[in-house]
Amino acid sequence: MSPILVFSVIAGYFLLLISISYFTSRQSDNATFFTANRQSPWFLVAFGMVGATLSGVTFISVPGEVGNSNWTYLQFVMGNMVGYAVIALVLIPLFYKLRLVSIYEYLRDRFGKRSYLAGSSFFIISQTIGASFRLFLAAVVLQIAFFDAFGIPFYVTVLTTILLIWLYTFRGGIKTIVWTDTLQTSFLLLAVVISIFVIMSHMGLKVSEVLSVVSKSEMSTIFDWDWRSDRNFYKTFLAGIFITIAMNGLDQNIMQKNLTCRNKSDAQKNIFWFSLTFFLSTLLFLALGVLLYKYAVDQQIVLPERSDEVYPLLALNEFGLLAGIVFLLGITAAAFSSADSALTALTTSFCVDILDIEKKKTDQKKTRMLVHIGFTLVIFVVIVIFNAINDTSVVSAVFKVAGFTYGPLLGLFAFGLLTKRPVKDRFVPVVCILSPVLSLILDLNSADWFYGYQFGFEILLVNAGITYLGLWFLYDKKPGFL
């Protein structure tokens, strides 16, 4: 694909996003930016959340990772379904009852201000890292497809991408994102479907034959029963449950969209329909992964060592012009749908939780915009650093990091919901910091200490368990007199 064509596709897509932003951000204020005035149709939120949840990680890494770990990722997604049910039945009613703007306000009411700030701070750290990892993938593809042709360095690619996102989110915030995510989900799924049909056409396969190729492939193996493996079913399934609760139910990024629905019932319908759509979409990505490797073998194409580069290589160089254009739209949509909501959620959490903006007499809109700009620059710096040190599959890196940073959040909310025990609020941040450190030590030494056992995604549960135990020992006999 010529660089000019690539530029035209991305520019056209961006202008479409700007148009949506214009119509959704008129007469907007802080309430519009943070909660969309709680008027979003639930079905629109549900469909749009698919794109934000799948993101560039799923779009690129999951099909490529099939070559390394088969379909074992589906074990994790099965656990996700249980996690979404917990979110819909437990967390959604709680958050709507309390009428929260930031979900971490619950921690203030339950434990105290320092617990509240600790929870919000861990979200900000987690979301900054996660959003940066996801956006990094898209920037790499854009670098290969367009910027390399003009000798433009990677940091300029990243900065350009982030600035484009900032331009269409800085006014309307979450209200704009609810609508742009719907568009971006459509392009993301369309890219996968067209890629599958292109492979079918090149290999002369019918739909029934594709199903046979996928089902009979060794790469379609789902279950891993080896207890020592980091992909063991029980470990991965349980991790899928609790990572979903932590990274979706206890994540301002995702929950901010749910809280824009008109009422609790709409938000619950949104979660259940979204989870079904998400599961079916993941099946599509895994099937695409099998077909990508099958196609490469049949066409005698030498694949790159890094699995994250398999799908981009084939889509941009082997599948033809239409597939290449749709792939670019898909990866751009995946990147934007993930990063725009993350940027908005980070701004919301920092303004509401850290700055307590609603109680300040200063220009609240100006403060919000400055915070928005600040996080744009922070994500830019993190991506550039990640590019310099990254040497693993991003799909594993994102969830591995999340196991350490989301663990304290899961522990805090679990303790708050499952017990009525008061704690010494001033010591809670210490527990939240020690938990990931101890979990990291266990993870690094598990093979030597536990007869070859290796932690996978379930390190999140260990982390949350340590936080929970630490809170138990912070029992306060005289709450309110700290």
JSON list of N, CA, C and O in Angstrom, two decimals, residues 339-370:
[
{"chain": "A", "resi": 339, "resn": "ALA", "atom": "N", "xyz": [-7.75, 3.92, 23.60]},
{"chain": "A", "resi": 339, "resn": "ALA", "atom": "CA", "xyz": [-7.03, 5.05, 24.17]},
{"chain": "A", "resi": 339, "resn": "ALA", "atom": "C", "xyz": [-7.93, 6.23, 24.50]},
{"chain": "A", "resi": 339, "resn": "ALA", "atom": "O", "xyz": [-7.70, 6.93, 25.49]},
{"chain": "A", "resi": 340, "resn": "ASP", "atom": "N", "xyz": [-8.96, 6.47, 23.69]},
{"chain": "A", "resi": 340, "resn": "ASP", "atom": "CA", "xyz": [-9.81, 7.64, 23.96]},
{"chain": "A", "resi": 340, "resn": "ASP", "atom": "C", "xyz": [-10.56, 7.48, 25.27]},
{"chain": "A", "resi": 340, "resn": "ASP", "atom": "O", "xyz": [-10.66, 8.41, 26.08]},
{"chain": "A", "resi": 341, "resn": "SER", "atom": "N", "xyz": [-11.11, 6.29, 25.50]},
{"chain": "A", "resi": 341, "resn": "SER", "atom": "CA", "xyz": [-11.85, 6.09, 26.75]},
{"chain": "A", "resi": 341, "resn": "SER", "atom": "C", "xyz": [-10.90, 6.07, 27.95]},
{"chain": "A", "resi": 341, "resn": "SER", "atom": "O", "xyz": [-11.25, 6.54, 29.04]},
{"chain": "A", "resi": 342, "resn": "ALA", "atom": "N", "xyz": [-9.68, 5.54, 27.76]},
{"chain": "A", "resi": 342, "resn": "ALA", "atom": "CA", "xyz": [-8.71, 5.54, 28.84]},
{"chain": "A", "resi": 342, "resn": "ALA", "atom": "C", "xyz": [-8.31, 6.96, 29.22]},
{"chain": "A", "resi": 342, "resn": "ALA", "atom": "O", "xyz": [-8.23, 7.32, 30.40]},
{"chain": "A", "resi": 343, "resn": "LEU", "atom": "N", "xyz": [-8.11, 7.79, 28.21]},
{"chain": "A", "resi": 343, "resn": "LEU", "atom": "CA", "xyz": [-7.72, 9.18, 28.45]},
{"chain": "A", "resi": 343, "resn": "LEU", "atom": "C", "xyz": [-8.83, 9.93, 29.19]},
{"chain": "A", "resi": 343, "resn": "LEU", "atom": "O", "xyz": [-8.58, 10.70, 30.12]},
{"chain": "A", "resi": 344, "resn": "THR", "atom": "N", "xyz": [-10.07, 9.67, 28.80]},
{"chain": "A", "resi": 344, "resn": "THR", "atom": "CA", "xyz": [-11.21, 10.31, 29.47]},
{"chain": "A", "resi": 344, "resn": "THR", "atom": "C", "xyz": [-11.36, 9.82, 30.90]},
{"chain": "A", "resi": 344, "resn": "THR", "atom": "O", "xyz": [-11.62, 10.60, 31.82]},
{"chain": "A", "resi": 345, "resn": "ALA", "atom": "N", "xyz": [-11.19, 8.50, 31.10]},
{"chain": "A", "resi": 345, "resn": "ALA", "atom": "CA", "xyz": [-11.33, 7.94, 32.45]},
{"chain": "A", "resi": 345, "resn": "ALA", "atom": "C", "xyz": [-10.23, 8.43, 33.38]},
{"chain": "A", "resi": 345, "resn": "ALA", "atom": "O", "xyz": [-10.47, 8.72, 34.56]},
{"chain": "A", "resi": 346, "resn": "LEU", "atom": "N", "xyz": [-9.01, 8.53, 32.87]},
{"chain": "A", "resi": 346, "resn": "LEU", "atom": "CA", "xyz": [-7.90, 9.05, 33.67]},
{"chain": "A", "resi": 346, "resn": "LEU", "atom": "C", "xyz": [-8.17, 10.50, 34.08]},
{"chain": "A", "resi": 346, "resn": "LEU", "atom": "O", "xyz": [-7.92, 10.90, 35.23]},
{"chain": "A", "resi": 347, "resn": "THR", "atom": "N", "xyz": [-8.67, 11.28, 33.13]},
{"chain": "A", "resi": 347, "resn": "THR", "atom": "CA", "xyz": [-9.00, 12.68, 33.44]},
{"chain": "A", "resi": 347, "resn": "THR", "atom": "C", "xyz": [-10.10, 12.76, 34.48]},
{"chain": "A", "resi": 347, "resn": "THR", "atom": "O", "xyz": [-10.02, 13.55, 35.44]},
{"chain": "A", "resi": 348, "resn": "THR", "atom": "N", "xyz": [-11.12, 11.93, 34.34]},
{"chain": "A", "resi": 348, "resn": "THR", "atom": "CA", "xyz": [-12.23, 11.92, 35.30]},
{"chain": "A", "resi": 348, "resn": "THR", "atom": "C", "xyz": [-11.74, 11.54, 36.69]},
{"chain": "A", "resi": 348, "resn": "THR", "atom": "O", "xyz": [-12.05, 12.22, 37.68]},
{"chain": "A", "resi": 349, "resn": "SER", "atom": "N", "xyz": [-10.99, 10.45, 36.77]},
{"chain": "A", "resi": 349, "resn": "SER", "atom": "CA", "xyz": [-10.53, 9.97, 38.08]},
{"chain": "A", "resi": 349, "resn": "SER", "atom": "C", "xyz": [-9.63, 11.00, 38.77]},
{"chain": "A", "resi": 349, "resn": "SER", "atom": "O", "xyz": [-9.77, 11.27, 39.97]},
{"chain": "A", "resi": 350, "resn": "PHE", "atom": "N", "xyz": [-8.72, 11.59, 38.01]},
{"chain": "A", "resi": 350, "resn": "PHE", "atom": "CA", "xyz": [-7.80, 12.56, 38.62]},
{"chain": "A", "resi": 350, "resn": "PHE", "atom": "C", "xyz": [-8.54, 13.81, 39.08]},
{"chain": "A", "resi": 350, "resn": "PHE", "atom": "O", "xyz": [-8.29, 14.33, 40.17]},
{"chain": "A", "resi": 351, "resn": "CYS", "atom": "N", "xyz": [-9.48, 14.29, 38.24]},
{"chain": "A", "resi": 351, "resn": "CYS", "atom": "CA", "xyz": [-10.23, 15.50, 38.60]},
{"chain": "A", "resi": 351, "resn": "CYS", "atom": "C", "xyz": [-11.14, 15.27, 39.81]},
{"chain": "A", "resi": 351, "resn": "CYS", "atom": "O", "xyz": [-11.20, 16.09, 40.72]},
{"chain": "A", "resi": 352, "resn": "VAL", "atom": "N", "xyz": [-11.87, 14.14, 39.79]},
{"chain": "A", "resi": 352, "resn": "VAL", "atom": "CA", "xyz": [-12.84, 13.88, 40.85]},
{"chain": "A", "resi": 352, "resn": "VAL", "atom": "C", "xyz": [-12.18, 13.34, 42.12]},
{"chain": "A", "resi": 352, "resn": "VAL", "atom": "O", "xyz": [-12.47, 13.80, 43.23]},
{"chain": "A", "resi": 353, "resn": "ASP", "atom": "N", "xyz": [-11.26, 12.39, 41.96]},
{"chain": "A", "resi": 353, "resn": "ASP", "atom": "CA", "xyz": [-10.69, 11.71, 43.12]},
{"chain": "A", "resi": 353, "resn": "ASP", "atom": "C", "xyz": [-9.51, 12.46, 43.74]},
{"chain": "A", "resi": 353, "resn": "ASP", "atom": "O", "xyz": [-9.44, 12.61, 44.97]},
{"chain": "A", "resi": 354, "resn": "ILE", "atom": "N", "xyz": [-8.61, 12.90, 42.92]},
{"chain": "A", "resi": 354, "resn": "ILE", "atom": "CA", "xyz": [-7.37, 13.53, 43.43]},
{"chain": "A", "resi": 354, "resn": "ILE", "atom": "C", "xyz": [-7.57, 15.03, 43.69]},
{"chain": "A", "resi": 354, "resn": "ILE", "atom": "O", "xyz": [-7.22, 15.54, 44.75]},
{"chain": "A", "resi": 355, "resn": "LEU", "atom": "N", "xyz": [-8.16, 15.72, 42.70]},
{"chain": "A", "resi": 355, "resn": "LEU", "atom": "CA", "xyz": [-8.32, 17.18, 42.83]},
{"chain": "A", "resi": 355, "resn": "LEU", "atom": "C", "xyz": [-9.61, 17.59, 43.52]},
{"chain": "A", "resi": 355, "resn": "LEU", "atom": "O", "xyz": [-9.75, 18.74, 43.94]},
{"chain": "A", "resi": 356, "resn": "ASP", "atom": "N", "xyz": [-10.58, 16.63, 43.59]},
{"chain": "A", "resi": 356, "resn": "ASP", "atom": "CA", "xyz": [-11.90, 16.95, 44.18]},
{"chain": "A", "resi": 356, "resn": "ASP", "atom": "C", "xyz": [-12.48, 18.20, 43.52]},
{"chain": "A", "resi": 356, "resn": "ASP", "atom": "O", "xyz": [-12.91, 19.14, 44.18]},
{"chain": "A", "resi": 357, "resn": "ILE", "atom": "N", "xyz": [-12.52, 18.16, 42.20]},
{"chain": "A", "resi": 357, "resn": "ILE", "atom": "CA", "xyz": [-12.82, 19.34, 41.40]},
{"chain": "A", "resi": 357, "resn": "ILE", "atom": "C", "xyz": [-14.21, 19.91, 41.66]},
{"chain": "A", "resi": 357, "resn": "ILE", "atom": "O", "xyz": [-14.44, 21.12, 41.54]},
{"chain": "A", "resi": 358, "resn": "GLU", "atom": "N", "xyz": [-15.16, 19.05, 42.04]},
{"chain": "A", "resi": 358, "resn": "GLU", "atom": "CA", "xyz": [-16.53, 19.51, 42.22]},
{"chain": "A", "resi": 358, "resn": "GLU", "atom": "C", "xyz": [-16.69, 20.46, 43.40]},
{"chain": "A", "resi": 358, "resn": "GLU", "atom": "O", "xyz": [-17.69, 21.17, 43.51]},
{"chain": "A", "resi": 359, "resn": "LYS", "atom": "N", "xyz": [-15.71, 20.46, 44.29]},
{"chain": "A", "resi": 359, "resn": "LYS", "atom": "CA", "xyz": [-15.79, 21.32, 45.47]},
{"chain": "A", "resi": 359, "resn": "LYS", "atom": "C", "xyz": [-14.89, 22.55, 45.35]},
{"chain": "A", "resi": 359, "resn": "LYS", "atom": "O", "xyz": [-14.82, 23.36, 46.28]},
{"chain": "A", "resi": 360, "resn": "LYS", "atom": "N", "xyz": [-14.18, 22.66, 44.23]},
{"chain": "A", "resi": 360, "resn": "LYS", "atom": "CA", "xyz": [-13.27, 23.78, 44.05]},
{"chain": "A", "resi": 360, "resn": "LYS", "atom": "C", "xyz": [-13.99, 24.97, 43.41]},
{"chain": "A", "resi": 360, "resn": "LYS", "atom": "O", "xyz": [-14.88, 24.79, 42.57]},
{"chain": "A", "resi": 361, "resn": "LYS", "atom": "N", "xyz": [-13.59, 26.18, 43.77]},
{"chain": "A", "resi": 361, "resn": "LYS", "atom": "CA", "xyz": [-14.19, 27.39, 43.24]},
{"chain": "A", "resi": 361, "resn": "LYS", "atom": "C", "xyz": [-13.47, 27.89, 41.98]},
{"chain": "A", "resi": 361, "resn": "LYS", "atom": "O", "xyz": [-13.87, 28.87, 41.38]},
{"chain": "A", "resi": 362, "resn": "THR", "atom": "N", "xyz": [-12.40, 27.21, 41.62]},
{"chain": "A", "resi": 362, "resn": "THR", "atom": "CA", "xyz": [-11.64, 27.61, 40.44]},
{"chain": "A", "resi": 362, "resn": "THR", "atom": "C", "xyz": [-12.40, 27.24, 39.17]},
{"chain": "A", "resi": 362, "resn": "THR", "atom": "O", "xyz": [-13.45, 26.58, 39.22]},
{"chain": "A", "resi": 363, "resn": "ASP", "atom": "N", "xyz": [-11.88, 27.65, 38.03]},
{"chain": "A", "resi": 363, "resn": "ASP", "atom": "CA", "xyz": [-12.47, 27.32, 36.73]},
{"chain": "A", "resi": 363, "resn": "ASP", "atom": "C", "xyz": [-12.36, 25.81, 36.49]},
{"chain": "A", "resi": 363, "resn": "ASP", "atom": "O", "xyz": [-11.31, 25.31, 36.11]},
{"chain": "A", "resi": 364, "resn": "GLN", "atom": "N", "xyz": [-13.46, 25.09, 36.73]},
{"chain": "A", "resi": 364, "resn": "GLN", "atom": "CA", "xyz": [-13.43, 23.63, 36.66]},
{"chain": "A", "resi": 364, "resn": "GLN", "atom": "C", "xyz": [-13.16, 23.13, 35.24]},
{"chain": "A", "resi": 364, "resn": "GLN", "atom": "O", "xyz": [-12.44, 22.13, 35.06]},
{"chain": "A", "resi": 365, "resn": "LYS", "atom": "N", "xyz": [-13.72, 23.79, 34.26]},
{"chain": "A", "resi": 365, "resn": "LYS", "atom": "CA", "xyz": [-13.52, 23.35, 32.88]},
{"chain": "A", "resi": 365, "resn": "LYS", "atom": "C", "xyz": [-12.07, 23.50, 32.46]},
{"chain": "A", "resi": 365, "resn": "LYS", "atom": "O", "xyz": [-11.49, 22.62, 31.80]},
{"chain": "A", "resi": 366, "resn": "LYS", "atom": "N", "xyz": [-11.44, 24.61, 32.85]},
{"chain": "A", "resi": 366, "resn": "LYS", "atom": "CA", "xyz": [-10.03, 24.83, 32.53]},
{"chain": "A", "resi": 366, "resn": "LYS", "atom": "C", "xyz": [-9.15, 23.79, 33.21]},
{"chain": "A", "resi": 366, "resn": "LYS", "atom": "O", "xyz": [-8.22, 23.26, 32.60]},
{"chain": "A", "resi": 367, "resn": "THR", "atom": "N", "xyz": [-9.45, 23.51, 34.48]},
{"chain": "A", "resi": 367, "resn": "THR", "atom": "CA", "xyz": [-8.69, 22.49, 35.22]},
{"chain": "A", "resi": 367, "resn": "THR", "atom": "C", "xyz": [-8.81, 21.14, 34.54]},
{"chain": "A", "resi": 367, "resn": "THR", "atom": "O", "xyz": [-7.81, 20.42, 34.36]},
{"chain": "A", "resi": 368, "resn": "ARG", "atom": "N", "xyz": [-10.03, 20.78, 34.13]},
{"chain": "A", "resi": 368, "resn": "ARG", "atom": "CA", "xyz": [-10.25, 19.50, 33.46]},
{"chain": "A", "resi": 368, "resn": "ARG", "atom": "C", "xyz": [-9.44, 19.40, 32.17]},
{"chain": "A", "resi": 368, "resn": "ARG", "atom": "O", "xyz": [-8.83, 18.37, 31.86]},
{"chain": "A", "resi": 369, "resn": "MET", "atom": "N", "xyz": [-9.40, 20.48, 31.40]},
{"chain": "A", "resi": 369, "resn": "MET", "atom": "CA", "xyz": [-8.66, 20.48, 30.14]},
{"chain": "A", "resi": 369, "resn": "MET", "atom": "C", "xyz": [-7.15, 20.36, 30.37]},
{"chain": "A", "resi": 369, "resn": "MET", "atom": "O", "xyz": [-6.46, 19.66, 29.62]},
{"chain": "A", "resi": 370, "resn": "LEU", "atom": "N", "xyz": [-6.65, 21.02, 31.40]},
{"chain": "A", "resi": 370, "resn": "LEU", "atom": "CA", "xyz": [-5.22, 20.91, 31.71]},
{"chain": "A", "resi": 370, "resn": "LEU", "atom": "C", "xyz": [-4.85, 19.49, 32.12]},
{"chain": "A", "resi": 370, "resn": "LEU", "atom": "O", "xyz": [-3.80, 18.97, 31.73]}
]
